[in-house]
Short mmCIF file of C-alpha atoms and ligand atoms in Angstrom, two decimals:
data_model
loop_
_atom_site.label_atom_id
_atom_site.label_comp_id
_atom_site.label_asym_id
_atom_site.label_seq_id
_atom_site.Cartn_x
_atom_site.Cartn_y
_atom_site.Cartn_z
CA MET A 646 1.81 5.80 -30.46
CA HIS A 647 4.64 6.74 -28.22
CA ARG A 648 5.71 5.00 -24.83
CA LYS A 649 4.25 6.42 -21.99
CA THR A 650 7.12 7.38 -19.45
CA LYS A 651 7.14 4.54 -16.52
CA LEU A 652 6.66 6.44 -12.89
CA VAL A 653 6.96 4.25 -9.87
CA ALA A 654 5.64 5.62 -6.55
CA LEU A 655 6.83 4.14 -3.12
CA THR A 656 4.48 5.32 -0.37
CA GLY A 657 4.40 5.08 3.59
CA ALA A 658 2.11 5.80 6.39
CA GLY A 659 2.56 9.87 5.88
CA ILE A 660 0.21 9.88 2.74
CA SER A 661 -2.69 8.51 4.43
CA ALA A 662 -1.94 10.82 7.41
CA GLU A 663 -4.08 13.96 5.96
CA SER A 664 -6.87 11.23 5.77
CA GLY A 665 -6.82 10.90 9.63
CA LEU A 666 -4.70 7.70 9.66
CA GLY A 667 -1.94 7.37 12.16
CA THR A 668 1.52 6.80 10.95
CA PHE A 669 3.82 4.42 12.89
CA ARG A 670 6.82 6.05 14.36
CA GLY A 671 5.16 9.37 14.81
CA ALA A 672 3.54 8.93 18.38
CA GLY A 673 7.15 8.30 20.14
CA GLY A 674 7.01 5.07 18.42
CA LEU A 675 3.90 3.74 19.29
CA TRP A 676 1.16 2.82 16.79
CA GLU A 677 -2.02 3.93 18.20
CA GLY A 678 -0.99 3.34 21.54
CA HIS A 679 0.82 0.01 21.09
CA ASP A 680 4.50 -1.07 20.51
CA VAL A 681 4.79 -2.10 16.88
CA MET A 682 6.32 -5.44 17.73
CA GLU A 683 3.60 -6.27 20.17
CA VAL A 684 0.54 -5.98 17.34
CA ALA A 685 3.30 -6.40 13.93
CA SER A 686 4.95 -9.81 14.84
CA PRO A 687 4.30 -13.04 14.67
CA GLU A 688 5.54 -13.65 18.55
CA GLY A 689 3.02 -10.79 19.20
CA PHE A 690 0.19 -12.63 17.96
CA ARG A 691 1.20 -16.05 19.46
CA ARG A 692 1.55 -14.38 22.80
CA ASP A 693 -1.68 -12.31 22.50
CA PRO A 694 -3.73 -13.11 19.39
CA GLU A 695 -7.24 -11.58 20.92
CA LEU A 696 -5.31 -8.21 21.42
CA VAL A 697 -3.73 -8.51 17.96
CA LEU A 698 -7.13 -9.53 16.06
CA ARG A 699 -8.67 -6.78 17.88
CA PHE A 700 -6.21 -4.26 16.98
CA TYR A 701 -6.45 -5.00 13.52
CA ASN A 702 -10.11 -5.05 13.48
CA GLU A 703 -9.84 -1.53 14.60
CA ARG A 704 -7.35 -0.67 12.24
CA ARG A 705 -9.67 -1.94 9.30
CA ARG A 706 -12.68 0.19 10.80
CA ALA A 707 -10.74 3.11 10.87
CA ALA A 708 -9.47 2.60 7.03
CA ARG A 709 -13.01 2.26 6.04
CA ARG A 710 -14.14 5.41 7.63
CA ALA A 711 -11.15 7.55 6.19
CA GLN A 712 -11.36 9.04 2.78
CA PRO A 713 -8.53 9.57 0.14
CA ASN A 714 -6.51 12.83 0.26
CA ALA A 715 -5.01 15.73 -2.04
CA GLY A 716 -2.19 13.32 -2.03
CA HIS A 717 -3.76 9.80 -3.05
CA ARG A 718 -5.84 11.56 -5.77
CA ARG A 719 -3.07 13.66 -7.28
CA LEU A 720 -0.89 10.53 -7.67
CA ALA A 721 -4.14 8.56 -9.20
CA ASP A 722 -4.62 11.52 -11.82
CA LEU A 723 -0.90 10.92 -13.31
CA GLU A 724 -2.17 7.49 -14.36
CA ALA A 725 -3.82 9.22 -17.34
CA PHE A 726 -0.16 10.23 -18.29
CA TYR A 727 2.24 7.46 -17.35
CA ASP A 728 3.08 4.11 -17.33
CA MET A 729 2.78 3.78 -13.54
CA VAL A 730 2.92 1.43 -10.51
CA VAL A 731 1.85 2.49 -7.02
CA ILE A 732 4.45 0.33 -4.24
CA THR A 733 2.61 1.14 -0.91
CA GLN A 734 3.91 -0.09 2.65
CA ASN A 735 0.30 1.02 3.65
CA VAL A 736 -2.36 -1.88 4.44
CA ASP A 737 -5.13 0.74 3.81
CA ASP A 738 -6.97 0.66 0.62
CA LEU A 739 -7.02 4.41 -0.27
CA HIS A 740 -4.92 4.51 -3.16
CA GLU A 741 -7.49 2.28 -4.86
CA ARG A 742 -10.20 4.25 -3.64
CA ALA A 743 -8.64 7.24 -5.09
CA GLY A 744 -8.76 5.86 -8.35
CA SER A 745 -4.93 4.05 -9.22
CA THR A 746 -5.16 0.78 -10.98
CA HIS A 747 -1.73 -1.18 -10.44
CA VAL A 748 -1.15 -1.12 -6.55
CA ILE A 749 1.25 -3.38 -4.69
CA HIS A 750 0.69 -3.75 -0.96
CA LEU A 751 4.14 -5.03 -0.01
CA HIS A 752 2.96 -5.16 3.42
CA GLY A 753 -0.22 -6.58 3.22
CA GLU A 754 -4.00 -5.47 3.22
CA LEU A 755 -6.31 -4.82 5.52
CA ILE A 756 -9.28 -5.89 3.91
CA LYS A 757 -8.06 -9.42 3.25
CA VAL A 758 -7.33 -12.08 6.02
CA ARG A 759 -5.39 -15.58 5.75
CA SER A 760 -5.16 -18.95 7.33
CA THR A 761 -2.68 -19.28 10.24
CA HIS A 762 -1.59 -22.73 8.38
CA ASP A 763 -1.73 -22.22 4.68
CA PRO A 764 -0.52 -18.68 3.63
CA SER A 765 -2.55 -19.32 -0.26
CA LEU A 766 -5.72 -19.12 1.59
CA VAL A 767 -6.56 -15.66 1.62
CA TYR A 768 -10.39 -14.34 2.03
CA ASP A 769 -11.64 -10.68 1.01
CA ARG A 770 -13.03 -9.31 4.35
CA SER A 771 -13.90 -5.81 4.02
CA GLU A 772 -15.82 -5.08 6.69
CA ALA A 773 -16.44 -8.05 9.33
CA ASP A 774 -13.92 -7.79 12.23
CA ILE A 775 -11.72 -11.63 12.91
CA HIS A 776 -12.48 -13.35 15.86
CA LEU A 777 -10.57 -16.06 17.65
CA GLY A 778 -12.51 -19.19 16.40
CA ASP A 779 -12.97 -18.03 13.12
CA LEU A 780 -11.88 -20.65 10.67
CA CYS A 781 -10.39 -20.68 7.41
CA GLU A 782 -11.65 -23.98 4.92
CA ARG A 783 -9.16 -26.27 6.16
CA GLY A 784 -10.32 -25.66 10.39
CA HIS A 785 -7.00 -23.08 10.93
CA GLN A 786 -7.93 -19.75 12.88
CA LEU A 787 -7.91 -16.69 10.14
CA ARG A 788 -5.21 -13.97 10.79
CA PRO A 789 -5.03 -10.36 9.31
CA HIS A 790 -3.46 -10.39 5.74
CA ILE A 791 -0.58 -8.41 6.94
CA VAL A 792 3.37 -9.05 6.60
CA TRP A 793 4.51 -8.91 10.30
CA PHE A 794 7.89 -7.99 11.57
CA GLY A 795 10.20 -11.05 10.65
CA GLU A 796 8.20 -12.12 8.23
CA MET A 797 8.86 -12.62 4.16
CA VAL A 798 7.96 -9.89 2.17
CA PRO A 799 6.06 -12.23 -1.06
CA LEU A 800 5.55 -8.80 -3.52
CA MET A 801 9.27 -7.63 -2.90
CA ASP A 802 10.57 -9.23 -6.21
CA GLN A 803 7.66 -8.16 -8.18
CA ALA A 804 8.25 -4.50 -6.42
CA ALA A 805 12.21 -4.31 -7.32
CA ARG A 806 11.30 -4.89 -10.77
CA HIS A 807 9.20 -1.97 -11.24
CA ALA A 808 11.95 0.25 -9.30
CA MET A 809 14.73 -1.13 -11.53
CA THR A 810 12.96 0.36 -14.72
CA ALA A 811 11.43 3.61 -13.31
CA GLU A 812 12.02 6.64 -15.02
CA VAL A 813 10.14 9.11 -12.27
CA PHE A 814 10.51 7.43 -8.70
CA LEU A 815 8.31 8.98 -6.03
CA VAL A 816 9.07 8.82 -2.48
CA ILE A 817 5.76 9.59 -0.57
CA GLY A 818 5.60 9.71 3.37
CA THR A 819 8.08 6.96 4.20
CA SER A 820 10.48 7.07 6.64
CA LEU A 821 12.16 4.38 4.95
CA GLN A 822 13.28 2.95 8.39
CA VAL A 823 11.67 -0.73 7.36
CA TYR A 824 13.90 -3.06 5.28
CA PRO A 825 13.65 -4.55 2.92
CA ALA A 826 11.00 -1.66 1.38
CA ALA A 827 13.23 1.39 2.10
CA GLY A 828 15.80 -0.57 -0.45
CA LEU A 829 13.78 0.02 -3.35
CA VAL A 830 15.19 3.41 -3.75
CA ASP A 831 18.78 2.41 -4.07
CA LEU A 832 17.50 0.10 -7.34
CA VAL A 833 15.88 3.41 -9.20
CA PRO A 834 18.17 3.66 -12.17
CA ALA A 835 20.88 6.48 -11.89
CA GLU A 836 19.24 8.53 -14.91
CA ALA A 837 15.78 8.72 -13.15
CA SER A 838 14.20 11.56 -11.53
CA VAL A 839 13.50 10.93 -8.05
CA TYR A 840 10.87 13.13 -5.83
CA VAL A 841 10.63 13.06 -2.03
CA VAL A 842 7.79 14.46 -0.66
CA ASP A 843 7.88 14.27 3.21
CA PRO A 844 7.92 17.41 5.88
CA GLU A 845 10.70 15.35 7.66
CA THR A 846 12.78 14.48 5.00
CA PRO A 847 13.87 10.82 5.06
CA PRO A 848 17.55 9.17 4.51
CA VAL A 849 17.83 9.55 0.67
CA ALA A 850 21.50 9.27 -0.72
CA PRO A 851 22.41 12.74 -2.82
CA ARG A 852 21.74 11.66 -6.39
CA PRO A 853 21.39 13.85 -9.78
CA GLY A 854 17.77 14.63 -10.44
CA LEU A 855 16.68 14.54 -6.73
CA ARG A 856 14.16 17.18 -5.60
CA ILE A 857 13.17 17.17 -2.10
CA LEU A 858 9.53 18.61 -1.17
CA ALA A 859 9.31 19.37 2.72
CA GLU A 860 5.61 19.54 2.18
CA PRO A 861 2.51 17.23 3.69
CA ALA A 862 1.48 14.60 1.04
CA GLY A 863 -1.76 17.00 -0.33
CA GLU A 864 0.60 19.95 -1.10
CA GLY A 865 3.75 18.01 -2.41
CA MET A 866 1.79 15.88 -4.96
CA ASN A 867 -0.22 19.24 -6.02
CA GLN A 868 3.05 20.51 -7.12
CA ILE A 869 4.53 17.28 -8.32
CA TYR A 870 1.38 16.68 -10.86
CA ALA A 871 1.45 20.44 -12.05
CA GLU A 872 5.43 19.80 -12.72
CA LEU A 873 4.84 16.33 -14.17
CA THR A 874 1.72 16.74 -16.38
CA ALA A 875 3.18 20.46 -18.00
CA GLY A 876 2.86 20.49 -21.49
CA LYS A 877 1.51 16.70 -21.77
P1 OAD B 1048 6.41 5.92 9.35
O1 OAD B 1048 5.17 6.06 10.59
O2 OAD B 1048 7.78 5.28 9.74
O3 OAD B 1048 6.80 7.32 8.82
C1 OAD B 1048 5.88 7.96 8.01
C2 OAD B 1048 6.57 8.89 7.09
O4 OAD B 1048 5.28 9.86 7.22
C3 OAD B 1048 7.41 10.09 8.22
O5 OAD B 1048 8.50 10.14 7.52
C4 OAD B 1048 6.67 11.22 8.28
O6 OAD B 1048 7.82 12.68 8.34
C5 OAD B 1048 5.88 11.10 7.23
N1 OAD B 1048 4.70 12.49 7.15
C6 OAD B 1048 3.91 12.59 8.55
N2 OAD B 1048 2.51 13.00 7.99
C7 OAD B 1048 2.68 13.42 6.54
C8 OAD B 1048 2.11 14.10 5.77
N3 OAD B 1048 0.76 14.92 6.11
N4 OAD B 1048 2.62 13.79 4.45
C9 OAD B 1048 3.59 13.33 4.29
N5 OAD B 1048 4.12 12.73 4.93
C10 OAD B 1048 4.43 12.85 6.54
O7 OAD B 1048 5.87 5.12 8.40
P2 OAD B 1048 6.19 3.80 7.25
O8 OAD B 1048 7.52 4.50 7.00
O9 OAD B 1048 4.94 3.87 6.39
O10 OAD B 1048 5.17 -2.27 8.56
O11 OAD B 1048 6.52 2.78 7.98
C11 OAD B 1048 7.31 1.50 7.50
C12 OAD B 1048 6.25 -0.15 7.69
O12 OAD B 1048 6.54 0.50 9.06
C13 OAD B 1048 4.68 0.19 7.57
O13 OAD B 1048 4.82 -0.38 6.80
C14 OAD B 1048 4.66 -0.74 9.05
C15 OAD B 1048 5.41 -0.37 10.16
O14 OAD B 1048 5.78 -0.59 10.98
C16 OAD B 1048 4.05 -3.06 9.21
O15 OAD B 1048 3.54 -3.03 9.61
C17 OAD B 1048 4.91 -4.07 8.64
#
């Protein structure tokens, strides 16, 4: 049996846009009407925890109502042919619901909550809202299991190891404005093929084997799927 080629995908909010979930930098820098720092930073949470909880409760409900689109599905279909990892900056679970089995959520997950006191106390919370007064087993307020600005990105080392061993690397629907995630592209070996799918091409340094598809994720992934499975 021959070894499968290693394919790593880095995805961002743009892959979920066709599922009806808003991107972050789309609407004049506002995320669903809020300054990102107001709702995605520890300072924002300290200042107005109720607003932040309400915001993520709404995001959780919107993600539950949304369905995976062709971009998520085509990416998941590639698992039949490749040794594959999806590194996503998205907090929705649309990759999993499309069938991807190895997903690293760099910025956390809406369907989990954790203790504000001990980050290792993480709980599944796929449906119910989080309210002020909802406590972990040690009596501390629960918060969304989301990596906010200024916080550590615990899965970054794992993601970096995958990027460094990629033979094919896909960048789908991310503006590459947020580090350390954006730096993953620079770790990809020089001989790898790199594809970028985004109607507004993000800043990726020119390199041999770079293919830019200035398309929405669904259309772009249909093309890439056809190309990467031809003859397989
Ligand atoms: P952004 O909102 O910064 O970028 C979304 C990208 O998707 C842009 O480059 C758009 O051009 C592109 N896009 C829009 N519609 C698309 C479509 N139909 N198909 C493909 N691409 C499309 O989102 P991210 O790069 O994901 O972090 O943002 C990174 C991080 O910043 C997020 O994870 C979040 C945010 O603040 C946290 O919440 C911690």
